[in-house]
Every structure is written in structure tokens, then in C-alpha cells.
mmCIF file as gemmi writes it, N, C-alpha and C atoms, coordinates in Angstrom:
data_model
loop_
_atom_site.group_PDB
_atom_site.id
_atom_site.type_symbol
_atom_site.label_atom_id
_atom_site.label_alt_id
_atom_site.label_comp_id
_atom_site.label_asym_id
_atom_site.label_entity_id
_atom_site.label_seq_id
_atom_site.pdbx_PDB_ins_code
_atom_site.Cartn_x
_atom_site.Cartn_y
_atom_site.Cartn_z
_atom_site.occupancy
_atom_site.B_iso_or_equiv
_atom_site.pdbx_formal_charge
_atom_site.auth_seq_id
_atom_site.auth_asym_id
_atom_site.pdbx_PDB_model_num
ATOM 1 N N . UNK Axp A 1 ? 12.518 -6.354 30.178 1 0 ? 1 A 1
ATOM 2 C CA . UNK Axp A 1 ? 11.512 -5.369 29.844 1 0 ? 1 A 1
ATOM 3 C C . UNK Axp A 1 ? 11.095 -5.554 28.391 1 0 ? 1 A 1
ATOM 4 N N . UNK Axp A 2 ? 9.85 -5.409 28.348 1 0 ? 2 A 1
ATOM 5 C CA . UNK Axp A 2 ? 9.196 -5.725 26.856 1 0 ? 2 A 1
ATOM 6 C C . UNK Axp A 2 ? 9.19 -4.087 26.021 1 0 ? 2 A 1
ATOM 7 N N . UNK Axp A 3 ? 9.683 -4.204 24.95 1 0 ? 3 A 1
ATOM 8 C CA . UNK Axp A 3 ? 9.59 -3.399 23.984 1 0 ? 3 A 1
ATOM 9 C C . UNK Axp A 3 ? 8.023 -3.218 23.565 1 0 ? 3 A 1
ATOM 10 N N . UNK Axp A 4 ? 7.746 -1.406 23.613 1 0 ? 4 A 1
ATOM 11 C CA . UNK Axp A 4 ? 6.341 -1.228 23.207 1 0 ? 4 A 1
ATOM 12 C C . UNK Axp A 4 ? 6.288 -0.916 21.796 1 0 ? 4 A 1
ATOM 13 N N . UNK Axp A 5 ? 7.414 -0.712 20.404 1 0 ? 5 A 1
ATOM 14 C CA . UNK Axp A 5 ? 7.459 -0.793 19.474 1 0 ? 5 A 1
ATOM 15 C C . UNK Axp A 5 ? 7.927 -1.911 18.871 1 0 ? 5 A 1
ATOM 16 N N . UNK Axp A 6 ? 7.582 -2.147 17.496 1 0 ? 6 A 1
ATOM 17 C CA . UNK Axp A 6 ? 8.487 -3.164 17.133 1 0 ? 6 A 1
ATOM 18 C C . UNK Axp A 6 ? 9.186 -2.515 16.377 1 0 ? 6 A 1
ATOM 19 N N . UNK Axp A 7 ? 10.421 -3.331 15.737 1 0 ? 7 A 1
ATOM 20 C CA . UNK Axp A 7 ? 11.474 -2.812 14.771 1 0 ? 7 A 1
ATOM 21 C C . UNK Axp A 7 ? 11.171 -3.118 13.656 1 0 ? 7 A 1
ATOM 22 N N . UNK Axp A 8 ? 11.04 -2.015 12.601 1 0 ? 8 A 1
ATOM 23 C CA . UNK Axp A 8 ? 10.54 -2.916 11.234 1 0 ? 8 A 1
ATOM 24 C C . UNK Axp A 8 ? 12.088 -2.595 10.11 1 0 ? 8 A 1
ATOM 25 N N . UNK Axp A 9 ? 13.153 -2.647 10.945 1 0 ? 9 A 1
ATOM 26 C CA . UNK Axp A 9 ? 14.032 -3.516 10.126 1 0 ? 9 A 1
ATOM 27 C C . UNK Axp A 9 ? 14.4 -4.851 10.136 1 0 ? 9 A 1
ATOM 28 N N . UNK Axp A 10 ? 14.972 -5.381 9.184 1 0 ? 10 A 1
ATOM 29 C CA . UNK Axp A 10 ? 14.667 -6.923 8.387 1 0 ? 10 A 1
ATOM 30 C C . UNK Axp A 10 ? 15.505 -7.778 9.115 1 0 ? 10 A 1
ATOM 31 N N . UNK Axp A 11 ? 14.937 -9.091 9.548 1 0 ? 11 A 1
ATOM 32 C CA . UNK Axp A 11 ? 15.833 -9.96 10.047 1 0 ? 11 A 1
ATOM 33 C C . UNK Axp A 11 ? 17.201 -10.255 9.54 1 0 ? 11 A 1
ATOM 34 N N . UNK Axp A 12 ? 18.172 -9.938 10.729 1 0 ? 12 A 1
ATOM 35 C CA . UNK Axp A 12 ? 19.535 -9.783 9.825 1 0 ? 12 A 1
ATOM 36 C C . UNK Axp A 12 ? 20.046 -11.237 9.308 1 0 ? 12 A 1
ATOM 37 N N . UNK Axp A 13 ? 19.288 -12.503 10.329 1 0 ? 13 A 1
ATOM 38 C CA . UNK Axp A 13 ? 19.215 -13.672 10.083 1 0 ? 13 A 1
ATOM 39 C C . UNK Axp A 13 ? 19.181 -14.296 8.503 1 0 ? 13 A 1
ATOM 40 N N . UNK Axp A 14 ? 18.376 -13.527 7.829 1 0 ? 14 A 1
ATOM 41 C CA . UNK Axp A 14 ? 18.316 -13.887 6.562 1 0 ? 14 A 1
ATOM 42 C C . UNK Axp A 14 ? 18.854 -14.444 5.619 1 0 ? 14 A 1
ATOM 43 N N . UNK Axp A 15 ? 19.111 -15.232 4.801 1 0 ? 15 A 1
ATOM 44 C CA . UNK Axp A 15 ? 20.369 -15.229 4.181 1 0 ? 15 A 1
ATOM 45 C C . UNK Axp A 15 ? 20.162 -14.552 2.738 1 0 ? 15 A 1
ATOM 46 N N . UNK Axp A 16 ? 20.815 -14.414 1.233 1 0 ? 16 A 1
ATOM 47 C CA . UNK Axp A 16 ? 20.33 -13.678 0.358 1 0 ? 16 A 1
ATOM 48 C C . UNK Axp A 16 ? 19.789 -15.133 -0.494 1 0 ? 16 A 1
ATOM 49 N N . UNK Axp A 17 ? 19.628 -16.399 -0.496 1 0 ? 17 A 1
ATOM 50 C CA . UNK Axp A 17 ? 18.866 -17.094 -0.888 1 0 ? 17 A 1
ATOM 51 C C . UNK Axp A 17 ? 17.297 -16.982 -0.364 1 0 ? 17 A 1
ATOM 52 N N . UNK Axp A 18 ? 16.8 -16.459 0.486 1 0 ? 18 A 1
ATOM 53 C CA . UNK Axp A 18 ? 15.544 -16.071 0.593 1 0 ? 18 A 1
ATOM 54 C C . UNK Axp A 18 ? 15.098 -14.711 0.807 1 0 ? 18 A 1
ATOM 55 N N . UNK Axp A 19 ? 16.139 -14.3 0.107 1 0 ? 19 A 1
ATOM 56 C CA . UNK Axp A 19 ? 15.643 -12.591 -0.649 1 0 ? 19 A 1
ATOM 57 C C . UNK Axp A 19 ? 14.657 -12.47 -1.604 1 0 ? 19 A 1
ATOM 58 N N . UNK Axp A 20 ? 13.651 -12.169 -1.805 1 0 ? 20 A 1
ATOM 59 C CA . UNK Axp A 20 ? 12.98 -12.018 -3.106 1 0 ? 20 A 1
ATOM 60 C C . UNK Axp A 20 ? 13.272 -11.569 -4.452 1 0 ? 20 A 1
ATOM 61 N N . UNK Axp A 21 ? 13.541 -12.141 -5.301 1 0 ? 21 A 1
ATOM 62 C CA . UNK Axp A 21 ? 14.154 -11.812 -6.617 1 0 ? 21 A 1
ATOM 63 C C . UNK Axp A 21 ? 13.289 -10.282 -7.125 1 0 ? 21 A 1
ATOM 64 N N . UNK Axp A 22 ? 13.877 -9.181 -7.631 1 0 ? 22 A 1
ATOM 65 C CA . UNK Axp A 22 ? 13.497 -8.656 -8.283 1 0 ? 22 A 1
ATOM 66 C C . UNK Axp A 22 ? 13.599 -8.24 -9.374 1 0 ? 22 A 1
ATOM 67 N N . UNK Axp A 23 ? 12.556 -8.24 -10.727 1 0 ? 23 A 1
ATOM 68 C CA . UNK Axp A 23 ? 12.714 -8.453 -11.614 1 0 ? 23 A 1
ATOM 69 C C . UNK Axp A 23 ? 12.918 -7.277 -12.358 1 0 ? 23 A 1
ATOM 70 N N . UNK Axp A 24 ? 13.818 -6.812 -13.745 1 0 ? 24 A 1
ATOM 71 C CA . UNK Axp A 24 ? 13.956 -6.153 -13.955 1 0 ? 24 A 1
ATOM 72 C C . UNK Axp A 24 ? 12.529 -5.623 -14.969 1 0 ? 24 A 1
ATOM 73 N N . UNK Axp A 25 ? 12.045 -4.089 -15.083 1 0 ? 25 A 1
ATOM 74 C CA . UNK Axp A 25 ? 11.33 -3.826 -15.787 1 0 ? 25 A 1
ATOM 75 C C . UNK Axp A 25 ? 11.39 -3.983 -17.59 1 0 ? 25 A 1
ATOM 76 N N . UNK Axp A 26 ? 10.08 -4.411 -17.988 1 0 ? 26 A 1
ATOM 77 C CA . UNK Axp A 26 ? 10.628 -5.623 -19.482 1 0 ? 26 A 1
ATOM 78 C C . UNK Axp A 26 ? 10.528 -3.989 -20.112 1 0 ? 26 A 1
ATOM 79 N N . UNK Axp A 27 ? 12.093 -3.883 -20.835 1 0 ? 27 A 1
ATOM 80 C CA . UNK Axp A 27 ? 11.656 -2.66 -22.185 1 0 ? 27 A 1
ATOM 81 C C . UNK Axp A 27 ? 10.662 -2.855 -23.054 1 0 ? 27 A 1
ATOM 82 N N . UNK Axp A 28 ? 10.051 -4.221 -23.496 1 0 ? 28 A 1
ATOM 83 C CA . UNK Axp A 28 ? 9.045 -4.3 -24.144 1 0 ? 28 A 1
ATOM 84 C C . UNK Axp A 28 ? 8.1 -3.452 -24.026 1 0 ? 28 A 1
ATOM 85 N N . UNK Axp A 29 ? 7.908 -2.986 -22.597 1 0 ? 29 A 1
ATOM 86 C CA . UNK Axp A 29 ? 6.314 -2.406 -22.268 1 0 ? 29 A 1
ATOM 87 C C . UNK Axp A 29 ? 6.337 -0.765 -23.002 1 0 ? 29 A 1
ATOM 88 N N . UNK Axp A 30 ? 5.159 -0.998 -24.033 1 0 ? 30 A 1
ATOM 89 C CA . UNK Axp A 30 ? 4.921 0.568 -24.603 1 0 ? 30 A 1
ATOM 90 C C . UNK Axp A 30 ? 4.476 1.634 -23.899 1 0 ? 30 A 1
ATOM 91 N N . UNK Axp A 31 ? 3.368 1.148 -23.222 1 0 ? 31 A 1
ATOM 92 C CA . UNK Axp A 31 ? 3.048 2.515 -21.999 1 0 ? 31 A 1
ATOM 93 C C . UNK Axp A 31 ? 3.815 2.121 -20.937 1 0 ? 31 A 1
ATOM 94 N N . UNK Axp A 32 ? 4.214 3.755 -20.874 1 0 ? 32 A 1
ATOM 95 C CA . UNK Axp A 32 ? 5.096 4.268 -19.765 1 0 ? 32 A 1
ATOM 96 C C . UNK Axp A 32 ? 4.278 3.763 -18.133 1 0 ? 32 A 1
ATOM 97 N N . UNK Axp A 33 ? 4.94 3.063 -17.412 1 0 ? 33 A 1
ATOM 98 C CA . UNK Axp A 33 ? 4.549 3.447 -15.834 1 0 ? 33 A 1
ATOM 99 C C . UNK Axp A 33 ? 4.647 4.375 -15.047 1 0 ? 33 A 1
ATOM 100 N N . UNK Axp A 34 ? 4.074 4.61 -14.54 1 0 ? 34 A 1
ATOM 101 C CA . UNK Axp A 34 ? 3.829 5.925 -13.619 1 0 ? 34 A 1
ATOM 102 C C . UNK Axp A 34 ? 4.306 5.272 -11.975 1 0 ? 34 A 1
ATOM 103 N N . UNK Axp A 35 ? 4.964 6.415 -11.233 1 0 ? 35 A 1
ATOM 104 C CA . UNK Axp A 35 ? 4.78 6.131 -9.764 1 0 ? 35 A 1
ATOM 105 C C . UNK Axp A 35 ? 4.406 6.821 -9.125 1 0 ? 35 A 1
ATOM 106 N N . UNK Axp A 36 ? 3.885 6.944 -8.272 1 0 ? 36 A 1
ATOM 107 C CA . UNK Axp A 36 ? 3.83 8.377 -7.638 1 0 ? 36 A 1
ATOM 108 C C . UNK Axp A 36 ? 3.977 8.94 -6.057 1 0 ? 36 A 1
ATOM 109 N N . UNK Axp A 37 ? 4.932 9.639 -5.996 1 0 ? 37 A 1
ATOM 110 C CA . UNK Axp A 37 ? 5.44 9.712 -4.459 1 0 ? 37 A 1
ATOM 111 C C . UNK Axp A 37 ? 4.77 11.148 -3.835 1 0 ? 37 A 1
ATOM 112 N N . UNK Axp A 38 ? 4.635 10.735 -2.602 1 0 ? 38 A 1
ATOM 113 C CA . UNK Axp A 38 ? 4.067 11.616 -1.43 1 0 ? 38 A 1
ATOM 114 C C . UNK Axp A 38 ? 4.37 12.153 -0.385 1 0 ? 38 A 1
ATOM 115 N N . UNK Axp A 39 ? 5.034 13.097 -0.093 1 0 ? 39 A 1
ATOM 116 C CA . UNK Axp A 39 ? 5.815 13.546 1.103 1 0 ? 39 A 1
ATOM 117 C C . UNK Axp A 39 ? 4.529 14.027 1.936 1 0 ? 39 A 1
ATOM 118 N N . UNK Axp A 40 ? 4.178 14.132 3.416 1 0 ? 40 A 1
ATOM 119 C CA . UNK Axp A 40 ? 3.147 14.692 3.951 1 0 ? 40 A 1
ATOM 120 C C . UNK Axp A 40 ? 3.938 15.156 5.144 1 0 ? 40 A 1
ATOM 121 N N . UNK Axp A 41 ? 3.966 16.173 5.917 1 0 ? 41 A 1
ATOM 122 C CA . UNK Axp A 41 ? 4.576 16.532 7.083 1 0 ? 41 A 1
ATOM 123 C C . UNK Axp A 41 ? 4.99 18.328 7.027 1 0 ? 41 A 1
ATOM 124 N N . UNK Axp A 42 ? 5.684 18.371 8.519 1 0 ? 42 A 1
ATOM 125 C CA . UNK Axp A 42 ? 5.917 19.671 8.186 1 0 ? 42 A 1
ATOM 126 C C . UNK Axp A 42 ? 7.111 20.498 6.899 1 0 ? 42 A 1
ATOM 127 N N . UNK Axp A 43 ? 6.543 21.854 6.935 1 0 ? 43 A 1
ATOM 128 C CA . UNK Axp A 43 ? 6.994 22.547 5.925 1 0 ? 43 A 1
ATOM 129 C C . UNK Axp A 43 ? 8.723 22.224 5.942 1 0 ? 43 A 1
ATOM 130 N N . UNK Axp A 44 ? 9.258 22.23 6.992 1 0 ? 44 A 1
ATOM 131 C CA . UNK Axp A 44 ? 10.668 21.706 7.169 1 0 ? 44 A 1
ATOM 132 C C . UNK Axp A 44 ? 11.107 20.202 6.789 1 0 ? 44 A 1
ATOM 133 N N . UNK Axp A 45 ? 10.374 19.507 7.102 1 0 ? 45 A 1
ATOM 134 C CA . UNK Axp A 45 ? 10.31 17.941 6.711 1 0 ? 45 A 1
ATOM 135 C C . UNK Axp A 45 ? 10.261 17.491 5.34 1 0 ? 45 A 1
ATOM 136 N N . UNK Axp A 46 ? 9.229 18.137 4.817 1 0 ? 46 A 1
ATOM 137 C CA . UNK Axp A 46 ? 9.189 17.762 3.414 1 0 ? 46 A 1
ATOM 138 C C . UNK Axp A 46 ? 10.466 18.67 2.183 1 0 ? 46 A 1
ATOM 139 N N . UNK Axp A 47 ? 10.457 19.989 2.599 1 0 ? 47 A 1
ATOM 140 C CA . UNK Axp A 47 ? 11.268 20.683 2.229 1 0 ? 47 A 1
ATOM 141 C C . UNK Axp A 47 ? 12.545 19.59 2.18 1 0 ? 47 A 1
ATOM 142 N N . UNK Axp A 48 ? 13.117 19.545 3.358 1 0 ? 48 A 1
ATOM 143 C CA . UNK Axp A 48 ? 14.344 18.801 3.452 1 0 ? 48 A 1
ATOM 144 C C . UNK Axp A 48 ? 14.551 17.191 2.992 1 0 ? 48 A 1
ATOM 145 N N . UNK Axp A 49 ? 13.56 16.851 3.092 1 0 ? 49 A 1
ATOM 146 C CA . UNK Axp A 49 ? 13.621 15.491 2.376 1 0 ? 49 A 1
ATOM 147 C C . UNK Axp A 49 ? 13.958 15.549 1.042 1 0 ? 49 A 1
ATOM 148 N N . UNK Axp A 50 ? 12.847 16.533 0.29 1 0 ? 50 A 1
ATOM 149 C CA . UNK Axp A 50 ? 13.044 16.868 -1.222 1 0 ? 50 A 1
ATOM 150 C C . UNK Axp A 50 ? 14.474 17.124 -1.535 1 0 ? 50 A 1
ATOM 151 N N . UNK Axp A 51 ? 15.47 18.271 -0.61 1 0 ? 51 A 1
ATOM 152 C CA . UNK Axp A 51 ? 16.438 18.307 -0.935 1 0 ? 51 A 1
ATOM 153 C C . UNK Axp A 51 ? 17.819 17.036 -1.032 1 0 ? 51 A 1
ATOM 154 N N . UNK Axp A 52 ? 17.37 16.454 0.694 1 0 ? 52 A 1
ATOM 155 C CA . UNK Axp A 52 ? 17.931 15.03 0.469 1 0 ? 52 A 1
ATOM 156 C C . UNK Axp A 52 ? 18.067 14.287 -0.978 1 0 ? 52 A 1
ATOM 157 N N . UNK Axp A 53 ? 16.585 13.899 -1.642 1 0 ? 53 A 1
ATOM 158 C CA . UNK Axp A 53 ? 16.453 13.087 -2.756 1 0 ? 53 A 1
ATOM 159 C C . UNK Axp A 53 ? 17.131 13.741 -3.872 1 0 ? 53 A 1
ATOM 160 N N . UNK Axp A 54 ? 17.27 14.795 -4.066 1 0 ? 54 A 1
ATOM 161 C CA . UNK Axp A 54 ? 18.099 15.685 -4.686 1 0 ? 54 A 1
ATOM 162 C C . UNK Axp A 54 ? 19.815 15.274 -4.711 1 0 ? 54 A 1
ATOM 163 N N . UNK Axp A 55 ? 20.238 15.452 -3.595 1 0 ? 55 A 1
ATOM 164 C CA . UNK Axp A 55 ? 21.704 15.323 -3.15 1 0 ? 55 A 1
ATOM 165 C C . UNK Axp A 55 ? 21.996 13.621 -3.647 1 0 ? 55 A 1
ATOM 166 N N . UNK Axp A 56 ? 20.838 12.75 -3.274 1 0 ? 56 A 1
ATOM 167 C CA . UNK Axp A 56 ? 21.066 11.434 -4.054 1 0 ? 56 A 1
ATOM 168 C C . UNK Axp A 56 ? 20.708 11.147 -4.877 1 0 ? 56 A 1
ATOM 169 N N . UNK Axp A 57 ? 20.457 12.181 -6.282 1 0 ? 57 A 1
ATOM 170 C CA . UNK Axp A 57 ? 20.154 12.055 -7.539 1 0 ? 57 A 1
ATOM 171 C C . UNK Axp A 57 ? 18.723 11.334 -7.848 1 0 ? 57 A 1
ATOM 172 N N . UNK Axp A 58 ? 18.103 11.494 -7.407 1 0 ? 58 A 1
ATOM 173 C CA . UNK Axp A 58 ? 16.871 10.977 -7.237 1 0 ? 58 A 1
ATOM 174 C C . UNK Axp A 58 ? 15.975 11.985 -8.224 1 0 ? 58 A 1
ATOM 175 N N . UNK Axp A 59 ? 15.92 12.488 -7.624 1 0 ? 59 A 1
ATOM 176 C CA . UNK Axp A 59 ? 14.818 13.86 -8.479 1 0 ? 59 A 1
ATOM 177 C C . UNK Axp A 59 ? 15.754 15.148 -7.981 1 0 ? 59 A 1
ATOM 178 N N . UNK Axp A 60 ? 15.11 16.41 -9.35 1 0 ? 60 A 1
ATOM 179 C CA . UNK Axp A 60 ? 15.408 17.406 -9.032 1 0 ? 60 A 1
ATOM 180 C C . UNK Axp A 60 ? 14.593 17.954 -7.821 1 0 ? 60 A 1
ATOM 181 N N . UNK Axp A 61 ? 14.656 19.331 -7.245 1 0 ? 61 A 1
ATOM 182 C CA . UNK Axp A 61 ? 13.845 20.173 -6.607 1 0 ? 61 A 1
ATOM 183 C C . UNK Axp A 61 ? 12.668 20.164 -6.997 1 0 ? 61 A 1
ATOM 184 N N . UNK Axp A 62 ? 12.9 21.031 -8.665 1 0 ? 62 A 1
ATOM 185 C CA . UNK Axp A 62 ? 12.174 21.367 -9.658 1 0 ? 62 A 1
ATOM 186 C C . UNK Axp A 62 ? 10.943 20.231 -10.075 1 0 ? 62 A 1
ATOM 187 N N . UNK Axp A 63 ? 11.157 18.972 -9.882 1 0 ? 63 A 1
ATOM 188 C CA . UNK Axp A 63 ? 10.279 17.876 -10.281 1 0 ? 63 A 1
ATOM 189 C C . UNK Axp A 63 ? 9.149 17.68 -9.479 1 0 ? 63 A 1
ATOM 190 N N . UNK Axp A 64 ? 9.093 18.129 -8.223 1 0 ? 64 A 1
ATOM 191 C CA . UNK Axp A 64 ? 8.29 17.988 -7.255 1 0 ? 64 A 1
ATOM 192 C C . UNK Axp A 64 ? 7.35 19.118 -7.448 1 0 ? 64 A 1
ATOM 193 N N . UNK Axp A 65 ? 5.431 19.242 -7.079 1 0 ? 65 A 1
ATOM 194 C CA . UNK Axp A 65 ? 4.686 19.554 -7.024 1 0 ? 65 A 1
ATOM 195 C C . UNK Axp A 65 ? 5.299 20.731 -5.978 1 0 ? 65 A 1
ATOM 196 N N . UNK Axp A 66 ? 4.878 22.098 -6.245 1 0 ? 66 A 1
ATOM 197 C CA . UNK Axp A 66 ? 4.767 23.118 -4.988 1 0 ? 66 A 1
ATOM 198 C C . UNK Axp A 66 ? 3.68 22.623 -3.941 1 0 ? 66 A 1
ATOM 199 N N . UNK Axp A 67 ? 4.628 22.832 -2.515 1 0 ? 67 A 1
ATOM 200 C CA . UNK Axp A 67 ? 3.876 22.538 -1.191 1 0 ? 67 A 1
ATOM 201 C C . UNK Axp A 67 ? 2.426 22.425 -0.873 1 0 ? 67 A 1
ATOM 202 N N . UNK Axp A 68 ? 1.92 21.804 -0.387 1 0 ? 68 A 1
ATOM 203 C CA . UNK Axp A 68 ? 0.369 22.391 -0.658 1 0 ? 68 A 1
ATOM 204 C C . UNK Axp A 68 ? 0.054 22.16 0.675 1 0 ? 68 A 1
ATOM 205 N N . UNK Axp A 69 ? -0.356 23.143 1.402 1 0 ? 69 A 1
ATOM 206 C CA . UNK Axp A 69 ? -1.243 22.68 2.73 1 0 ? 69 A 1
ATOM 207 C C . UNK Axp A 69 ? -2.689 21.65 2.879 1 0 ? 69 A 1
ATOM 208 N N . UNK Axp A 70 ? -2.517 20.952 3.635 1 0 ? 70 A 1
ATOM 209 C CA . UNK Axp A 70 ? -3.007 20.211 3.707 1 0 ? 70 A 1
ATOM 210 C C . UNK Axp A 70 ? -4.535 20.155 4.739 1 0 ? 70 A 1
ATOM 211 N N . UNK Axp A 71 ? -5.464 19.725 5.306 1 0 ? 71 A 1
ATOM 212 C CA . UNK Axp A 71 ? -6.921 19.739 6.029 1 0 ? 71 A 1
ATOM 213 C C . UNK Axp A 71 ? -5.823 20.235 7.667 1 0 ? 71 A 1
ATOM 214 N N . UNK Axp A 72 ? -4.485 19.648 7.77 1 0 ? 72 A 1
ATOM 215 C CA . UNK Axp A 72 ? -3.794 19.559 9.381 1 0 ? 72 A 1
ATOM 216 C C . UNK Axp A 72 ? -3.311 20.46 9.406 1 0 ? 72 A 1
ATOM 217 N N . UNK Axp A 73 ? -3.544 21.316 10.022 1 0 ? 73 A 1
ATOM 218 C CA . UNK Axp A 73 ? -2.655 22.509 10.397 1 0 ? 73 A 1
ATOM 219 C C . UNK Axp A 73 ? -1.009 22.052 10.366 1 0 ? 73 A 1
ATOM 220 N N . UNK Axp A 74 ? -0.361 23.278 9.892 1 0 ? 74 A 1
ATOM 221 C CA . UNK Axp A 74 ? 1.292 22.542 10.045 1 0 ? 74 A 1
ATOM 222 C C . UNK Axp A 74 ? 1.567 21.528 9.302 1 0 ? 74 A 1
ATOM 223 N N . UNK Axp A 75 ? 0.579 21.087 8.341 1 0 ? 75 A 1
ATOM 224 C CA . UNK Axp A 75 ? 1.343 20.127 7.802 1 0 ? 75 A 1
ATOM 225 C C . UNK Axp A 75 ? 1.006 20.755 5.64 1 0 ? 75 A 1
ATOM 226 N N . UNK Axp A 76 ? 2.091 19.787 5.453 1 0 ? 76 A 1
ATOM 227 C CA . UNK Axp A 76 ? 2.032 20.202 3.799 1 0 ? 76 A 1
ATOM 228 C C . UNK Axp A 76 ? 2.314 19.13 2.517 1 0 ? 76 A 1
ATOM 229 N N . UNK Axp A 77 ? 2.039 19.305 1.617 1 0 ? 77 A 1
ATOM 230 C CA . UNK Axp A 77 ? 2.854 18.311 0.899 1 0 ? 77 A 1
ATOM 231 C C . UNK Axp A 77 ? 2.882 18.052 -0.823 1 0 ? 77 A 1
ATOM 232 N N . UNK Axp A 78 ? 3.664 17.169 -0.87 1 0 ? 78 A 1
ATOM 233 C CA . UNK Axp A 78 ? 4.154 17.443 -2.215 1 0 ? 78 A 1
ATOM 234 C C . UNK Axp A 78 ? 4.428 16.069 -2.947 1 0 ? 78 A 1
ATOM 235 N N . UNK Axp A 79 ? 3.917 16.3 -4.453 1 0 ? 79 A 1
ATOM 236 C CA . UNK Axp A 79 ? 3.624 14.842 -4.873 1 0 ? 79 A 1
ATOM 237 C C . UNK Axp A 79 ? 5.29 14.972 -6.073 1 0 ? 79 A 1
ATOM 238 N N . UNK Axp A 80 ? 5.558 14.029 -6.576 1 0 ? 80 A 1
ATOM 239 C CA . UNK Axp A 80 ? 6.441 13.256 -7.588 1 0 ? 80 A 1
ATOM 240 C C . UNK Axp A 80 ? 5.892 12.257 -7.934 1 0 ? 80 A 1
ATOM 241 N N . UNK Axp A 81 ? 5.698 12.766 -9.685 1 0 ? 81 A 1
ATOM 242 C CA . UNK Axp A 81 ? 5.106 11.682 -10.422 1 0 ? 81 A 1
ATOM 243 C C . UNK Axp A 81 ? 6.671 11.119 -11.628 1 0 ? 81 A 1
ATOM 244 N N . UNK Axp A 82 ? 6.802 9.717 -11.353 1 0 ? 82 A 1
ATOM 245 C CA . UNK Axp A 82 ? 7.833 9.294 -12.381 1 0 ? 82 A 1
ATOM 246 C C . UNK Axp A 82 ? 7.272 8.082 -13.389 1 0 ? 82 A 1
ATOM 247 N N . UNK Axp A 83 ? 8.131 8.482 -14.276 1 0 ? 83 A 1
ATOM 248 C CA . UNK Axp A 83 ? 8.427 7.404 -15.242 1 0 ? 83 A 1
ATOM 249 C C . UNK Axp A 83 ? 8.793 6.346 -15.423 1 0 ? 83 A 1
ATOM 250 N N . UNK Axp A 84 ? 8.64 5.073 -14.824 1 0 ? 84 A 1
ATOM 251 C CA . UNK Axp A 84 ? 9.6 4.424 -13.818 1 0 ? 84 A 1
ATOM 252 C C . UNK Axp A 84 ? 10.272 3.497 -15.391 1 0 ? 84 A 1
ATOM 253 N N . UNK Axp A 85 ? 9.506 3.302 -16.404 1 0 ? 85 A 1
ATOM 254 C CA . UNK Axp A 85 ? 9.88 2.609 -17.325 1 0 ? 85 A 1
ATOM 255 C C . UNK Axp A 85 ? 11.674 3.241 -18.063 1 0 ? 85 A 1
ATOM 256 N N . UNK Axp A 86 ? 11.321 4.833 -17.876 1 0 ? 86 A 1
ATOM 257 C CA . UNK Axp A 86 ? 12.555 5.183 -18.34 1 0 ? 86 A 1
ATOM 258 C C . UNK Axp A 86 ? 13.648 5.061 -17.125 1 0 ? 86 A 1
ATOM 259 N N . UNK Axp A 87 ? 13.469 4.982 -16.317 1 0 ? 87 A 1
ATOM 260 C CA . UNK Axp A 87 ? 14.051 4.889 -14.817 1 0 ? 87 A 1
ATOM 261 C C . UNK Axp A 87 ? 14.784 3.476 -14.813 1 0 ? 87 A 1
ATOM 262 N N . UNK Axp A 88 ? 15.388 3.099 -15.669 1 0 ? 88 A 1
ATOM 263 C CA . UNK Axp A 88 ? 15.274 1.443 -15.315 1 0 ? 88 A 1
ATOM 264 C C . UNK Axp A 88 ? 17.073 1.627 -14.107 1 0 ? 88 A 1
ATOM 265 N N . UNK Axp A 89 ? 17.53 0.546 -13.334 1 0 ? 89 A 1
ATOM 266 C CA . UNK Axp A 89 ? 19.142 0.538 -12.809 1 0 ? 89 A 1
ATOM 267 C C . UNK Axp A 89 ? 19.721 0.01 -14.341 1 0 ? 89 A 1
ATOM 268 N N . UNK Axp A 90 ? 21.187 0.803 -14.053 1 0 ? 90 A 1
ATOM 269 C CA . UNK Axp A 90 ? 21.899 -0.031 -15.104 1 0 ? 90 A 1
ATOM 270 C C . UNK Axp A 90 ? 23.585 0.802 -14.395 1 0 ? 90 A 1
């Protein structure tokens, strides 16, 4: 039987030599980068996601835009704008 979705997780085949390198962001850069994230869905969905990203230190509550209804009935949403330059892994 043929699958009517596909899976868009990553061939496990892979090996990590044809991983794509990613590069770290250069401190050189004076202006700050911006990102900006978008939750869209219901009032429960986005709510709970926000809290998720929370629980994994991601963003506060507090950082996120209040809900905003959206043209779809039932649906809402909420933006996060970051800093990504101060954001660097370490």
C-alpha cells in the first residue's frame, strides 16, 4: 500500500559527513539580527506551545506578543522577535 503523505523526517541513511556545516554567527557583526517567530493556530495551541518554549528556555511567556485573532475564526497568534546576534550556542 502506497503512503498518501510523505515523511519529512531526514534520511536516517545519512552520514554526518554530508551534514551541512553550520556556521557560527561572526561577533564582528554591529547590527543586531533580528528573527522573527510565528505561532498561528488555536487559542490552546499557541498558548501551549509558548509555554513549551518556555519550559526549554527558549523564551519567556512574557517575550511573546499578546494573542491576536486572526481573519479565521478560532484561530490566533503571536509573534517573537529575537536577537539572534546576542543568542549565539556556547
Amino acid at each position: 500500500m502506497q503512503l498518501k503523505y510523505r515523511c519529512f523526517v531526514g534520511d536516517m541513511a545519512i552520514t554526518n559527513t554530508q551534514t551541512p556545516q553550520i556556521e557560527p554567527i561572526s561577533p564582528q557583526l554591529q547590527e543586531p539580527e533580528k528573527i522573527k517567530h510565528i505561532l498561528i493556530g488555536s487559542h490552546k495551541a499557541v498558548s501551549n506551545t509558548i509555554q513549551v518554549l518556555q519550559q526549554l528556555g527558549y523564551a519567556d511567556i512574557q517575550d511573546w506578543s499578546p494573542l491576536l485573532a486572526t481573519e479565521n475564526s478560532g484561530e490566533v497568534m503571536s509573534v517573537l522577535i529575537r536577537d539572534i546576534t546576542n543568542h549565539t550556542p556556547g
